Short mmCIF file of C-alpha atoms in Angstrom, two decimals:
data_model
loop_
_atom_site.label_atom_id
_atom_site.label_comp_id
_atom_site.label_asym_id
_atom_site.label_seq_id
_atom_site.Cartn_x
_atom_site.Cartn_y
_atom_site.Cartn_z
CA MET A 6 -36.20 -4.58 -38.82
CA ILE A 7 -34.69 -7.63 -40.33
CA LYS A 8 -33.45 -10.23 -37.66
CA ARG A 9 -29.91 -11.36 -37.77
CA SER A 10 -28.87 -15.06 -38.27
CA ILE A 11 -25.83 -15.93 -36.27
CA LEU A 12 -23.60 -18.99 -37.20
CA ILE A 13 -21.26 -20.47 -34.42
CA GLU A 14 -18.54 -22.73 -36.20
CA LYS A 15 -15.84 -22.42 -33.62
CA LYS A 16 -15.41 -23.53 -29.97
CA ALA A 17 -17.27 -20.90 -28.10
CA VAL A 18 -18.78 -19.90 -24.83
CA ILE A 19 -22.21 -18.10 -25.08
CA THR A 20 -23.54 -16.13 -22.14
CA CYS A 21 -25.88 -13.20 -21.69
CA LYS A 22 -25.43 -9.86 -20.02
CA ASN A 23 -27.71 -6.90 -19.99
CA LEU A 24 -29.91 -8.50 -22.73
CA GLN A 25 -26.78 -8.85 -24.95
CA LEU A 26 -25.77 -12.22 -26.19
CA CYS A 27 -22.06 -12.63 -25.40
CA ILE A 28 -19.97 -14.83 -27.72
CA ASP A 29 -16.51 -15.72 -26.61
CA THR A 30 -14.10 -17.61 -28.96
CA ALA A 31 -10.33 -18.17 -28.89
CA ASP A 32 -9.71 -15.20 -31.37
CA ARG A 33 -12.60 -12.80 -30.53
CA LYS A 34 -15.29 -11.70 -28.16
CA ALA A 35 -18.64 -10.21 -29.66
CA SER A 36 -21.90 -9.05 -28.05
CA ILE A 37 -25.23 -8.75 -29.99
CA PRO A 38 -28.59 -7.43 -28.63
CA ILE A 39 -30.70 -10.54 -28.20
CA GLU A 40 -33.70 -8.58 -29.76
CA ASP A 41 -31.88 -8.43 -32.95
CA ILE A 42 -31.35 -12.17 -33.33
CA GLY A 43 -33.70 -14.21 -35.42
CA PHE A 44 -31.71 -17.38 -35.52
CA LEU A 45 -28.56 -18.65 -33.65
CA VAL A 46 -27.07 -21.74 -35.50
CA ILE A 47 -24.68 -23.70 -33.35
CA ASP A 48 -22.33 -25.91 -35.56
CA HIS A 49 -19.51 -26.90 -33.09
CA PRO A 50 -19.64 -29.74 -30.66
CA GLU A 51 -17.56 -27.87 -28.05
CA THR A 52 -19.90 -24.75 -27.82
CA TYR A 53 -21.17 -24.06 -24.44
CA ILE A 54 -24.34 -21.86 -23.84
CA THR A 55 -25.75 -20.98 -20.42
CA ILE A 56 -29.35 -21.64 -19.56
CA PRO A 57 -30.12 -17.97 -19.00
CA ALA A 58 -28.90 -17.17 -22.46
CA LEU A 59 -31.12 -19.86 -23.98
CA ASN A 60 -34.06 -18.58 -22.07
CA TYR A 61 -33.56 -15.05 -23.16
CA LEU A 62 -33.30 -16.11 -26.80
CA ILE A 63 -36.46 -18.31 -26.64
CA GLU A 64 -38.42 -15.57 -24.76
CA ASN A 65 -37.39 -13.26 -27.74
CA ASN A 66 -38.78 -15.89 -30.11
CA SER A 67 -35.25 -16.44 -31.63
CA GLY A 68 -34.85 -19.80 -33.11
CA VAL A 69 -31.77 -21.75 -31.61
CA ILE A 70 -30.68 -24.39 -34.11
CA LEU A 71 -28.29 -27.27 -33.26
CA CYS A 72 -26.31 -28.94 -36.00
CA ASN A 73 -25.24 -32.60 -36.11
CA LYS A 74 -21.80 -34.31 -36.85
CA VAL A 75 -22.11 -33.71 -40.66
CA HIS A 76 -22.96 -30.04 -40.01
CA LEU A 77 -26.64 -30.22 -40.87
CA PRO A 78 -29.34 -28.63 -38.66
CA ASN A 79 -30.73 -31.35 -36.44
CA GLY A 80 -32.91 -29.76 -33.79
CA MET A 81 -34.37 -26.37 -32.63
CA PHE A 82 -35.46 -24.77 -29.47
CA LEU A 83 -39.00 -23.06 -29.77
CA ASN A 84 -40.93 -20.79 -27.41
CA LEU A 85 -43.89 -22.81 -26.04
CA ASN A 86 -45.77 -19.56 -25.01
CA SER A 87 -45.43 -17.61 -28.19
CA HIS A 88 -49.07 -16.51 -28.52
CA HIS A 89 -51.59 -15.21 -26.11
CA ILE A 90 -54.52 -17.27 -27.28
CA GLN A 91 -52.55 -20.34 -28.06
CA GLN A 92 -54.93 -23.02 -26.51
CA GLN A 93 -57.94 -21.41 -28.35
CA LEU A 94 -55.91 -21.61 -31.74
CA PHE A 95 -54.89 -25.12 -31.13
CA ALA A 96 -58.64 -26.07 -30.76
CA PHE A 97 -59.42 -24.37 -34.14
CA GLN A 98 -56.44 -26.14 -35.85
CA ILE A 99 -57.35 -29.55 -34.39
CA GLU A 100 -61.10 -29.17 -35.43
CA ALA A 101 -60.20 -28.10 -39.03
CA SER A 102 -62.38 -30.06 -41.57
CA ALA A 103 -60.87 -32.22 -44.10
CA PRO A 104 -62.37 -30.23 -46.96
CA LEU A 105 -60.57 -27.20 -45.60
CA LYS A 106 -57.24 -28.93 -45.29
CA LYS A 107 -57.60 -30.37 -48.68
CA LYS A 108 -58.28 -27.00 -50.28
CA LEU A 109 -55.30 -25.58 -48.43
CA TRP A 110 -53.02 -28.08 -49.55
CA GLN A 111 -54.31 -27.77 -53.18
CA GLN A 112 -53.36 -24.09 -53.02
CA THR A 113 -49.98 -24.91 -51.48
CA VAL A 114 -49.03 -27.26 -54.19
CA GLN A 115 -50.33 -24.90 -56.88
CA GLU A 116 -47.92 -22.24 -55.61
CA LYS A 117 -45.15 -24.56 -55.26
CA ILE A 118 -45.50 -25.70 -58.84
CA LYS A 119 -45.85 -22.30 -60.28
CA ASN A 120 -42.62 -21.14 -58.42
CA GLN A 121 -40.74 -24.15 -59.79
CA GLY A 122 -41.78 -23.28 -63.26
CA ILE A 123 -40.80 -19.60 -62.97
CA LEU A 124 -37.35 -20.61 -61.60
CA LEU A 125 -36.76 -23.34 -64.22
CA GLU A 126 -37.63 -20.80 -66.98
CA GLN A 127 -35.10 -18.38 -65.66
CA ILE A 128 -32.41 -21.11 -65.56
CA THR A 129 -33.17 -22.86 -68.77
CA LYS A 130 -34.47 -20.04 -70.71
CA ASN A 131 -37.10 -22.26 -72.06
CA LYS A 132 -40.93 -22.11 -71.52
CA ASN A 133 -42.36 -25.04 -69.71
CA LYS A 134 -45.83 -26.41 -68.68
CA PHE A 135 -45.74 -25.81 -65.00
CA GLU A 136 -48.47 -23.24 -65.08
CA PHE A 137 -50.52 -25.88 -66.77
CA LEU A 138 -49.58 -28.45 -64.26
CA SER A 139 -50.58 -26.08 -61.53
CA SER A 140 -53.98 -25.54 -62.93
CA LYS A 141 -54.62 -29.33 -62.83
CA VAL A 142 -53.99 -29.67 -59.17
CA LEU A 143 -57.21 -31.11 -57.52
CA SER A 144 -58.41 -30.75 -53.95
CA GLY A 145 -55.91 -32.52 -51.67
CA ASP A 146 -53.79 -33.02 -54.80
CA THR A 147 -55.33 -36.59 -55.16
CA SER A 148 -53.65 -36.93 -58.78
CA ASN A 149 -50.08 -36.30 -57.27
CA MET A 150 -49.41 -33.31 -59.59
CA GLU A 151 -46.72 -32.31 -57.06
CA GLY A 152 -44.86 -35.44 -57.92
CA VAL A 153 -45.40 -35.21 -61.66
CA ALA A 154 -43.92 -31.60 -61.54
CA ALA A 155 -41.04 -32.57 -59.25
CA SER A 156 -39.96 -35.52 -61.62
CA PHE A 157 -39.67 -33.16 -64.58
CA TYR A 158 -38.19 -30.23 -62.37
CA TRP A 159 -35.16 -32.15 -60.99
CA LYS A 160 -34.38 -33.84 -64.44
CA SER A 161 -34.12 -30.24 -65.88
CA PHE A 162 -32.80 -28.30 -63.04
CA PHE A 163 -29.20 -29.74 -62.70
CA GLU A 164 -27.14 -31.70 -65.03
CA SER A 165 -28.36 -35.05 -66.22
CA GLY A 166 -27.97 -37.81 -63.69
CA PHE A 167 -28.89 -35.70 -60.69
CA LYS A 168 -31.13 -37.45 -58.27
CA ARG A 169 -32.78 -35.63 -55.45
CA GLU A 170 -32.14 -37.72 -52.42
CA ARG A 171 -32.25 -36.71 -48.71
CA PHE A 172 -28.94 -38.44 -48.04
CA GLY A 173 -27.78 -38.33 -51.51
CA ASP A 174 -24.48 -37.01 -52.94
CA TYR A 175 -23.62 -33.26 -53.75
CA PRO A 176 -25.45 -30.88 -54.27
CA ASN A 177 -27.96 -32.61 -52.17
CA ASN A 178 -25.93 -31.70 -49.03
CA PHE A 179 -26.31 -27.95 -50.16
CA LEU A 180 -30.21 -28.46 -50.67
CA ASN A 181 -30.51 -30.36 -47.39
CA TYR A 182 -28.88 -27.49 -45.37
CA GLY A 183 -30.95 -24.83 -47.03
CA TYR A 184 -34.14 -26.76 -46.70
CA ALA A 185 -33.39 -27.29 -42.97
CA ILE A 186 -32.92 -23.63 -42.34
CA LEU A 187 -36.27 -22.84 -44.28
CA ARG A 188 -38.01 -25.46 -42.17
CA ALA A 189 -36.73 -24.05 -38.97
CA ALA A 190 -37.89 -20.42 -39.87
CA THR A 191 -41.12 -21.78 -41.09
CA ALA A 192 -41.61 -23.65 -37.73
CA ARG A 193 -40.66 -20.53 -35.75
CA ALA A 194 -43.21 -18.41 -37.78
CA LEU A 195 -46.11 -20.95 -37.18
CA SER A 196 -45.34 -21.13 -33.54
CA GLY A 197 -45.33 -17.43 -33.22
CA SER A 198 -48.83 -17.44 -34.81
CA GLY A 199 -50.05 -19.80 -32.09
CA LEU A 200 -50.15 -22.94 -34.27
CA LEU A 201 -49.11 -26.46 -33.52
CA ASN A 202 -46.44 -27.63 -35.78
CA THR A 203 -47.22 -31.23 -35.18
CA LEU A 204 -50.59 -31.02 -36.91
CA GLY A 205 -50.07 -30.75 -40.67
CA ILE A 206 -52.63 -30.05 -43.41
CA HIS A 207 -51.15 -32.87 -45.50
CA HIS A 208 -48.04 -34.40 -43.99
CA LYS A 209 -49.03 -36.93 -41.35
CA ASN A 210 -46.03 -39.04 -40.44
CA LYS A 211 -46.46 -39.92 -36.79
CA TYR A 212 -42.73 -39.45 -36.38
CA ASN A 213 -42.69 -35.98 -37.67
CA ALA A 214 -42.86 -33.07 -35.07
CA PHE A 215 -42.74 -30.46 -37.87
CA ALA A 216 -45.46 -31.72 -40.18
CA LEU A 217 -47.22 -28.27 -40.55
CA ALA A 218 -43.83 -26.56 -41.18
CA ASP A 219 -43.19 -29.15 -44.01
CA ASP A 220 -46.51 -28.28 -45.57
CA ILE A 221 -46.15 -24.49 -45.49
CA MET A 222 -42.53 -24.37 -46.65
CA GLU A 223 -43.27 -26.11 -49.81
CA PRO A 224 -43.92 -23.11 -52.07
CA TYR A 225 -40.75 -21.39 -50.69
CA ARG A 226 -38.38 -24.35 -51.47
CA PRO A 227 -37.39 -22.82 -54.92
CA ILE A 228 -35.72 -19.98 -53.04
CA VAL A 229 -33.25 -22.51 -51.64
CA ASP A 230 -32.95 -24.22 -55.18
CA GLU A 231 -32.20 -20.83 -56.80
CA CYS A 232 -29.59 -20.32 -54.06
CA VAL A 233 -27.93 -23.69 -54.47
CA TYR A 234 -27.88 -23.13 -58.28
CA ASN A 235 -25.96 -20.02 -57.78
CA LEU A 236 -23.52 -21.59 -55.34
CA ILE A 237 -22.81 -24.30 -57.85
CA GLN A 238 -21.81 -21.57 -60.42
CA LYS A 239 -19.94 -19.65 -57.85
CA TYR A 240 -17.76 -22.45 -56.12
CA ASP A 241 -16.03 -25.62 -57.14
CA GLU A 242 -16.32 -26.77 -53.43
CA GLN A 243 -18.57 -29.71 -52.92
CA GLU A 244 -18.70 -29.76 -49.13
CA LEU A 245 -20.42 -27.22 -46.87
CA ASN A 246 -17.96 -24.54 -45.76
CA THR A 247 -18.34 -21.24 -43.89
CA LEU A 248 -19.13 -19.29 -47.02
CA ILE A 249 -21.57 -21.66 -48.47
CA LYS A 250 -23.34 -22.03 -45.12
CA ALA A 251 -23.52 -18.33 -44.74
CA ASP A 252 -25.00 -17.91 -48.14
CA LEU A 253 -27.69 -20.47 -47.43
CA LEU A 254 -28.40 -18.77 -44.15
CA ASN A 255 -28.96 -15.45 -45.98
CA ILE A 256 -32.08 -16.88 -47.80
CA LEU A 257 -33.83 -15.59 -44.73
CA THR A 258 -33.15 -12.03 -45.75
CA ARG A 259 -33.90 -12.47 -49.39
CA THR A 260 -36.63 -10.17 -50.74
CA VAL A 261 -39.98 -11.66 -51.67
CA TYR A 262 -43.20 -9.80 -52.67
CA PHE A 263 -46.77 -9.33 -51.60
CA LYS A 264 -48.12 -7.69 -54.64
CA GLU A 265 -45.85 -4.59 -54.83
CA GLU A 266 -44.84 -4.68 -51.19
CA LYS A 267 -41.23 -5.95 -50.57
CA SER A 268 -40.56 -8.19 -47.60
CA PRO A 269 -37.60 -10.31 -46.30
CA LEU A 270 -38.31 -14.09 -46.39
CA MET A 271 -38.26 -14.32 -42.65
CA VAL A 272 -40.95 -11.63 -42.16
CA ALA A 273 -42.98 -13.16 -45.29
CA LEU A 274 -43.08 -16.42 -43.44
CA GLN A 275 -44.77 -14.75 -40.42
CA LYS A 276 -47.31 -13.23 -42.66
CA THR A 277 -47.89 -16.64 -44.31
CA ALA A 278 -48.31 -18.25 -40.90
CA SER A 279 -50.67 -15.50 -39.66
CA SER A 280 -52.76 -16.05 -42.78
CA LEU A 281 -53.02 -19.80 -42.15
CA GLN A 282 -54.26 -19.14 -38.67
CA GLN A 283 -56.97 -16.94 -40.13
CA CYS A 284 -57.96 -19.86 -42.45
CA TYR A 285 -58.37 -22.11 -39.39
CA THR A 286 -60.53 -19.41 -37.56
CA GLY A 287 -62.64 -18.71 -40.65
CA VAL A 288 -61.44 -15.21 -41.24
CA ARG A 289 -59.70 -16.21 -44.61
CA LYS A 290 -60.13 -18.86 -47.25
CA LYS A 291 -56.60 -18.92 -48.72
CA ILE A 292 -53.13 -18.86 -47.38
CA LYS A 293 -51.20 -15.67 -48.07
CA TYR A 294 -48.12 -16.81 -49.89
CA ALA A 295 -45.45 -14.50 -51.20
CA LYS A 296 -44.42 -14.19 -54.89
CA LEU A 297 -40.71 -15.15 -55.00
CA TRP A 298 -40.02 -12.84 -57.99
CA ASN A 299 -41.62 -9.67 -59.23
#
């Protein structure tokens, strides 16, 4: 079953009763089975949620995301006991060899570049060299083919003059929101597979508590890029509004593919995270990334 993503943008009181999440706003009351909720996104400073409601959500492995004053996801509650052999898996992850992590990062960058190339061809209707660039990625991406591909990708993706920046002008705000949702979903999947988000295979910033999520989400970023491109064609609005945020949240239900098998992105991330766990334990040699288009 596809889990639901709930967005709270109005002043609300959130409680729980009989395993239902009860949401009370000025104009309506609603109740939703907690087991059906994948993510609860709280984007209003006067939202009140009870501790029992939070605990039930966390025990259900639902991600609870808080947004900041500019309406971007800013933090998330995660279940700290989401896997039955978590300590053992942490040990495998901590002891992973440098060659293994370099090989996994090589594969991750290759998949990202391939997906960027496919999306760019769909948008520009022109062939590109991203498949070739992907084949040139070395172990650990020591030649930074990720950066080479990104430079060409962003110059070609939007109108000339666009610069991809974390705090840049529109449509960076749309991209940032989408990436934050993707990052949260990836972190939730990794945590559910008994992995420690703090220990990345490539990202190593000491201030980054979600380094592994930042690694594993990379091949899935073009899903957000595609959504933002379509939003720009659909709306003249340059600020995040309810409709735009809802569309970006819906990337979690977007269909992706494992060979001929269809899967919503939220489920695909769980399969990807599980395969990474198996790489750490020696069962697999490669991460199982979904195809974004079939």
